Tab-separated table of C-alpha atoms and ligand atoms in Angstrom:
chain	number	residue	atom	x	y	z
A	305	MET	CA	0.000	0.000	0.000
A	306	LYS	CA	2.774	2.380	0.952
A	307	LYS	CA	4.406	1.915	-2.410
A	308	THR	CA	1.428	3.095	-4.460
A	309	PHE	CA	0.759	6.007	-2.143
A	310	PHE	CA	4.312	7.285	-2.342
A	311	LEU	CA	4.970	6.735	-6.025
A	312	GLY	CA	5.541	10.441	-6.471
A	313	LEU	CA	7.691	11.054	-3.452
A	314	SER	CA	11.033	9.963	-4.826
A	315	LEU	CA	10.864	12.594	-7.563
A	316	ILE	CA	10.351	15.608	-5.387
A	317	ALA	CA	12.287	17.785	-3.044
A	318	VAL	CA	11.882	17.289	0.673
A	319	LEU	CA	12.655	19.643	3.504
A	320	CYS	CA	13.764	18.010	6.746
A	321	PHE	CA	13.363	19.433	10.212
A	322	ALA	CA	15.648	17.991	12.860
A	323	GLY	CA	14.335	17.087	16.314
A	324	ILE	CA	11.313	19.349	16.464
A	325	SER	CA	10.324	18.082	19.879
A	326	ALA	CA	12.063	16.366	22.743
A	327	SER	CA	10.178	13.133	22.201
A	328	PHE	CA	11.367	13.059	18.589
A	329	GLY	CA	14.918	12.366	19.751
A	330	ASN	CA	18.112	14.218	18.932
A	331	ASP	CA	18.940	12.843	15.526
A	332	GLU	CA	15.481	12.103	14.155
A	333	LYS	CA	14.093	14.180	11.353
A	334	LEU	CA	10.740	14.861	9.828
A	335	CYS	CA	11.085	15.146	6.052
A	336	VAL	CA	8.331	17.128	4.420
A	337	PRO	CA	7.688	16.695	0.695
A	338	MET	CA	7.733	20.163	-0.877
A	339	GLY	CA	6.431	19.492	-4.378
A	340	VAL	CA	3.771	17.328	-5.993
A	341	ILE	CA	2.691	14.094	-4.300
A	342	LEU	CA	0.934	11.618	-6.562
A	343	LEU	CA	-2.157	10.385	-4.713
A	344	SER	CA	-3.462	7.057	-5.988
A	345	ALA	CA	-5.845	4.356	-4.836
A	346	PRO	CA	-4.381	2.153	-2.086
A	347	GLY	CA	-3.735	-1.591	-2.236
A	348	GLN	CA	-6.157	-3.580	-4.334
A	349	ALA	CA	-8.490	-0.658	-4.911
A	350	GLU	CA	-9.503	-0.039	-8.482
A	351	GLN	CA	-8.100	3.151	-9.997
A	352	LYS	CA	-10.787	4.209	-12.500
A	353	ASN	CA	-9.617	7.775	-12.784
A	354	ALA	CA	-6.131	9.113	-13.254
A	355	PRO	CA	-4.312	9.551	-9.917
A	356	VAL	CA	-4.189	13.054	-8.481
A	357	ASN	CA	-1.223	15.421	-8.564
A	358	PHE	CA	-1.404	17.029	-5.157
A	359	HIS	CA	0.785	20.088	-4.750
A	360	HIS	CA	1.624	19.738	-1.072
A	361	SER	CA	3.424	23.044	-0.476
A	362	LYS	CA	0.728	25.070	-2.244
A	363	HIS	CA	-1.364	24.104	0.790
A	364	PHE	CA	1.033	25.339	3.453
A	365	MET	CA	-0.988	28.492	4.134
A	366	TYR	CA	-3.099	26.075	6.216
A	367	GLU	CA	-2.071	24.458	9.448
A	368	CYS	CA	-0.548	21.015	8.981
A	369	ARG	CA	-3.130	19.545	11.309
A	370	LYS	CA	-5.972	20.738	9.134
A	371	CYS	CA	-5.172	17.665	7.022
A	372	HIS	CA	-2.871	15.623	9.264
A	373	HIS	CA	-5.580	15.654	11.889
A	374	LYS	CA	-4.149	12.798	13.953
A	375	TRP	CA	-0.649	14.218	14.022
A	376	GLU	CA	0.608	15.180	17.468
A	377	GLY	CA	3.880	16.645	16.239
A	378	ASN	CA	5.936	13.799	17.696
A	379	THR	CA	5.221	11.017	15.226
A	380	GLU	CA	6.678	10.411	11.802
A	381	ASN	CA	3.790	8.630	10.161
A	382	LEU	CA	1.518	11.067	8.399
A	383	SER	CA	0.161	8.827	5.684
A	384	CYS	CA	-3.589	8.700	5.095
A	385	GLY	CA	-3.743	4.980	4.302
A	386	THR	CA	-2.329	3.818	7.643
A	387	SER	CA	-4.086	0.757	9.001
A	388	ASN	CA	-7.378	1.663	10.747
A	389	CYS	CA	-7.310	5.135	9.194
A	390	HIS	CA	-8.427	5.598	5.558
A	391	ASP	CA	-7.469	2.054	4.653
A	392	LEU	CA	-10.616	0.624	3.043
A	393	SER	CA	-10.215	0.026	-0.681
A	394	SER	CA	-13.942	-0.341	-1.374
A	395	ASN	CA	-17.085	1.432	-0.282
A	396	PRO	CA	-18.645	-0.353	2.734
A	397	ARG	CA	-22.043	1.000	1.666
A	398	ALA	CA	-21.781	-0.607	-1.770
A	399	GLU	CA	-21.079	-3.933	-0.031
A	400	GLY	CA	-24.333	-3.634	1.899
A	401	LYS	CA	-22.553	-3.086	5.228
A	402	LYS	CA	-23.955	-0.811	7.879
A	403	VAL	CA	-22.186	2.522	7.587
A	404	THR	CA	-21.444	4.965	10.393
A	405	PRO	CA	-19.650	8.291	9.785
A	406	ASP	CA	-16.486	6.619	11.097
A	407	THR	CA	-16.555	3.652	8.763
A	408	ALA	CA	-17.661	5.811	5.823
A	409	TYR	CA	-14.390	7.766	6.070
A	410	ARG	CA	-12.286	4.662	6.375
A	411	TYR	CA	-13.021	4.283	2.654
A	412	PHE	CA	-10.162	6.275	1.119
A	413	LYS	CA	-12.240	7.949	-1.581
A	414	ASN	CA	-14.791	9.332	0.871
A	415	ALA	CA	-12.018	10.679	3.090
A	416	TYR	CA	-10.174	12.419	0.259
A	417	HIS	CA	-13.284	13.769	-1.421
A	418	ASN	CA	-14.717	15.046	1.840
A	419	GLN	CA	-11.530	16.820	2.865
A	420	CYS	CA	-10.144	17.973	-0.492
A	421	ILE	CA	-13.352	18.906	-2.320
A	422	GLY	CA	-14.957	20.011	0.958
A	423	CYS	CA	-12.404	22.779	1.490
A	424	HIS	CA	-12.291	23.915	-2.150
A	425	LYS	CA	-16.093	24.075	-2.199
A	426	ALA	CA	-16.265	26.053	1.052
A	427	ASN	CA	-13.688	28.479	-0.390
A	428	LYS	CA	-15.798	28.874	-3.528
A	429	GLU	CA	-18.848	29.650	-1.428
A	430	LYS	CA	-16.896	32.248	0.560
A	431	ASN	CA	-15.729	33.814	-2.708
A	432	ALA	CA	-19.274	33.930	-4.064
A	433	LYS	CA	-20.415	35.764	-0.906
A	434	LEU	CA	-17.541	38.240	-1.100
A	435	GLU	CA	-18.243	38.823	-4.757
A	436	SER	CA	-21.939	39.482	-4.274
A	437	SER	CA	-21.256	41.759	-1.298
A	438	LYS	CA	-18.983	43.770	-3.634
A	439	LYS	CA	-16.474	44.097	-0.783
A	440	VAL	CA	-13.757	42.460	-2.856
A	441	LEU	CA	-13.080	42.826	-6.567
A	442	LYS	CA	-13.442	39.571	-8.465
A	443	ALA	CA	-9.850	39.825	-9.655
A	444	ASN	CA	-8.651	39.916	-6.035
A	445	LEU	CA	-10.454	36.770	-4.882
A	446	GLN	CA	-8.197	33.926	-3.752
A	447	ASN	CA	-7.993	30.771	-5.858
A	448	PRO	CA	-10.409	28.409	-4.048
A	449	GLY	CA	-8.868	25.166	-5.381
A	450	PRO	CA	-10.499	22.851	-7.939
A	451	THR	CA	-13.882	21.101	-7.548
A	452	GLY	CA	-14.321	19.588	-11.038
A	453	CYS	CA	-13.349	15.925	-11.595
A	454	VAL	CA	-10.847	16.474	-14.401
A	455	GLU	CA	-9.138	19.319	-12.577
A	456	CYS	CA	-7.936	16.741	-10.048
A	457	HIS	CA	-8.084	13.532	-12.131
A	458	PRO	CA	-6.622	14.481	-15.530
A	459	ARG	CA	-8.197	12.563	-18.433
A	460	GLN	CA	-5.242	10.485	-19.467
A	461	LYS	CA	-3.963	7.812	-17.114
B	734	LIG	C1	-4.292	20.261	2.457
B	734	LIG	C2	-3.843	19.107	3.199
B	734	LIG	C3	-2.460	19.084	3.770
B	734	LIG	C4	-1.802	20.062	4.490
B	734	LIG	C5	-2.303	21.421	4.912
B	734	LIG	C6	-0.504	19.495	4.825
B	734	LIG	N1	-0.387	18.239	4.312
B	734	LIG	FE1	1.216	17.005	4.520
B	734	LIG	N2	0.351	15.658	3.279
B	734	LIG	C7	-0.945	15.737	2.797
B	734	LIG	C8	-1.235	14.546	2.007
B	734	LIG	C9	-2.547	14.223	1.331
B	734	LIG	C10	-0.055	13.755	2.038
B	734	LIG	C11	0.153	12.391	1.388
B	734	LIG	C12	-0.204	11.380	2.433
B	734	LIG	C13	-0.228	9.981	1.903
B	734	LIG	O1	0.428	9.713	0.890
B	734	LIG	O2	-0.905	9.138	2.513
B	734	LIG	C14	0.917	14.481	2.847
B	734	LIG	C15	2.186	14.010	3.157
B	734	LIG	C16	3.006	14.562	4.114
B	734	LIG	C17	4.240	13.968	4.594
B	734	LIG	C18	4.842	12.657	4.124
B	734	LIG	C19	4.120	11.558	4.876
B	734	LIG	C20	4.899	10.300	5.065
B	734	LIG	O3	4.454	9.489	5.896
B	734	LIG	O4	5.920	10.117	4.398
B	734	LIG	C21	4.733	14.792	5.555
B	734	LIG	C22	5.970	14.589	6.397
B	734	LIG	C23	3.827	15.926	5.654
B	734	LIG	N3	2.792	15.741	4.773
B	734	LIG	C24	3.993	16.984	6.513
B	734	LIG	C25	3.208	18.140	6.506
B	734	LIG	C26	3.515	19.339	7.272
B	734	LIG	C27	4.706	19.496	8.219
B	734	LIG	C28	2.531	20.228	6.997
B	734	LIG	C29	2.376	21.655	7.494
B	734	LIG	C30	3.457	22.545	7.136
B	734	LIG	C31	1.607	19.589	6.061
B	734	LIG	N4	2.060	18.335	5.794
B	734	LIG	C32	0.458	20.167	5.572
B	734	LIG	C33	-1.840	16.755	3.016
B	734	LIG	C34	-1.554	17.942	3.664
B	735	LIG	C1	-8.273	23.558	3.925
B	735	LIG	C2	-8.476	23.802	2.523
B	735	LIG	C3	-7.903	22.833	1.494
B	735	LIG	C4	-7.791	21.476	1.597
B	735	LIG	C5	-8.160	20.574	2.772
B	735	LIG	C6	-7.282	21.015	0.340
B	735	LIG	N1	-7.090	22.072	-0.511
B	735	LIG	FE1	-6.398	21.952	-2.423
B	735	LIG	N2	-6.353	23.952	-2.554
B	735	LIG	C7	-6.765	24.831	-1.572
B	735	LIG	C8	-6.501	26.194	-2.020
B	735	LIG	C9	-6.806	27.482	-1.266
B	735	LIG	C10	-5.900	26.089	-3.302
B	735	LIG	C11	-5.378	27.229	-4.185
B	735	LIG	C12	-3.901	27.356	-3.884
B	735	LIG	C13	-3.173	28.351	-4.729
B	735	LIG	O1	-3.709	28.907	-5.676
B	735	LIG	O2	-1.975	28.569	-4.446
B	735	LIG	C14	-5.835	24.661	-3.608
B	735	LIG	C15	-5.334	24.170	-4.796
B	735	LIG	C16	-5.380	22.837	-5.180
B	735	LIG	C17	-5.024	22.323	-6.481
B	735	LIG	C18	-4.552	23.154	-7.669
B	735	LIG	C19	-3.071	23.356	-7.465
B	735	LIG	C20	-2.376	24.052	-8.575
B	735	LIG	O3	-1.319	23.539	-8.991
B	735	LIG	O4	-2.839	25.127	-9.015
B	735	LIG	C21	-5.199	20.965	-6.449
B	735	LIG	C22	-4.982	19.965	-7.573
B	735	LIG	C23	-5.631	20.635	-5.101
B	735	LIG	N3	-5.745	21.792	-4.361
B	735	LIG	C24	-5.884	19.354	-4.673
B	735	LIG	C25	-6.190	19.031	-3.354
B	735	LIG	C26	-6.266	17.672	-2.845
B	735	LIG	C27	-6.062	16.421	-3.660
B	735	LIG	C28	-6.568	17.784	-1.521
B	735	LIG	C29	-6.777	16.685	-0.508
B	735	LIG	C30	-5.649	15.785	-0.288
B	735	LIG	C31	-6.687	19.202	-1.203
B	735	LIG	N4	-6.437	19.920	-2.328
B	735	LIG	C32	-7.033	19.697	0.044
B	735	LIG	C33	-7.356	24.500	-0.370
B	735	LIG	C34	-7.444	23.215	0.153
B	736	LIG	C1	-9.909	18.182	-5.151
B	736	LIG	C2	-9.521	17.032	-5.913
B	736	LIG	C3	-10.558	16.039	-6.364
B	736	LIG	C4	-11.699	16.294	-7.095
B	736	LIG	C5	-12.261	17.635	-7.543
B	736	LIG	C6	-12.278	14.992	-7.384
B	736	LIG	N1	-11.510	13.998	-6.833
B	736	LIG	FE1	-11.810	11.989	-6.997
B	736	LIG	N2	-10.254	11.611	-5.772
B	736	LIG	C7	-9.390	12.567	-5.304
B	736	LIG	C8	-8.337	11.920	-4.541
B	736	LIG	C9	-7.177	12.620	-3.836
B	736	LIG	C10	-8.598	10.529	-4.581
B	736	LIG	C11	-7.750	9.404	-3.950
B	736	LIG	C12	-6.550	9.124	-4.848
B	736	LIG	C13	-6.923	8.421	-6.106
B	736	LIG	O1	-7.468	7.312	-6.032
B	736	LIG	O2	-6.713	8.984	-7.208
B	736	LIG	C14	-9.808	10.364	-5.391
B	736	LIG	C15	-10.400	9.148	-5.684
B	736	LIG	C16	-11.457	8.978	-6.546
B	736	LIG	C17	-12.008	7.686	-6.934
B	736	LIG	C18	-11.550	6.311	-6.450
B	736	LIG	C19	-10.300	5.903	-7.185
B	736	LIG	C20	-10.544	5.631	-8.653
B	736	LIG	O3	-9.948	6.358	-9.473
B	736	LIG	O4	-11.318	4.729	-9.009
B	736	LIG	C21	-13.027	7.936	-7.828
B	736	LIG	C22	-13.927	6.913	-8.508
B	736	LIG	C23	-13.112	9.391	-7.974
B	736	LIG	N3	-12.140	9.976	-7.182
B	736	LIG	C24	-14.009	10.041	-8.797
B	736	LIG	C25	-14.169	11.417	-8.879
B	736	LIG	C26	-15.232	12.080	-9.635
B	736	LIG	C27	-16.271	11.370	-10.483
B	736	LIG	C28	-15.080	13.427	-9.414
B	736	LIG	C29	-15.966	14.563	-9.903
B	736	LIG	C30	-17.342	14.482	-9.445
B	736	LIG	C31	-13.914	13.596	-8.549
B	736	LIG	N4	-13.397	12.364	-8.252
B	736	LIG	C32	-13.440	14.823	-8.119
B	736	LIG	C33	-9.459	13.936	-5.499
B	736	LIG	C34	-10.458	14.588	-6.203
């Protein structure tokens, strides 16, 4: 699973922070990918759409924990597909299983779509409000991030 998730990592620059907290130890480092991370379906999951080029550092105006919501600052593992996190490769609902909010987001696609599209959509709504209030010129609105399928999943595989 790790291999497919990190396909893109070897190609990009990383920035390492040494010992950011006492519990991290003296010589341990956290290496943060600074460019594009290729996000693809984990394990045996079917990849119907092209995998997503996620520009990590273009998101650094947000707090790390906005996305790495289980990160306490003293652990190295920040991957979404960690066991018991967003590790389901198929939709539990489609398999007729009872779905709670917790198990719904263990399915990787629900987790990504909820978080990624959720924020871009909320930004779009904020922009629309600002625009109609005429407080901000359209040209000065912040890029909200993409919400259309092909903007994240380019057509060709
Ligand atoms: C908008 C969401 C988002 C924000 C904000 C964000 N990240 Fe990430 N980060 C991700 C995603 C998605 C991955 C890829 C995880 C995966 O492959 O499972 C990732 C990967 C990483 C990795 C590599 C994970 C690993 O286990 O090798 C590190 C380290 C990391 N982020 C650190 C940070 C730090 C530090 C910040 C704050 C400066 C930050 N991230 C902000 C979404 C985000
Ligand atoms: C908390 C809000 C937030 C979250 C969560 C978030 N994004 Fe974004 N995203 C943005 C904003 C804002 C931009 C515009 C950034 C810019 O123009 O520099 C953006 C831009 C993008 C872009 C276009 C980048 C480019 O090169 O122009 C892509 C693709 C993208 N996001 C994918 C994702 C994916 C995939 C995730 C989930 C892993 C995600 N985003 C999570 C806010 C968010
Ligand atoms: C903001 C970015 C973003 C947008 C917009 C987006 N997705 Fe995704 N989607 C992802 C990410 C990230 C994943 C998990 C990585 C992967 O599998 O490519 C994913 C996974 C999927 C998957 C499961 C994996 C696969 O390819 O079979 C499907 C199906 C999917 N998306 C369909 C869609 C459709 C249809 C739309 C438009 C309604 C859409 N997505 C819009 C980011 C996005």
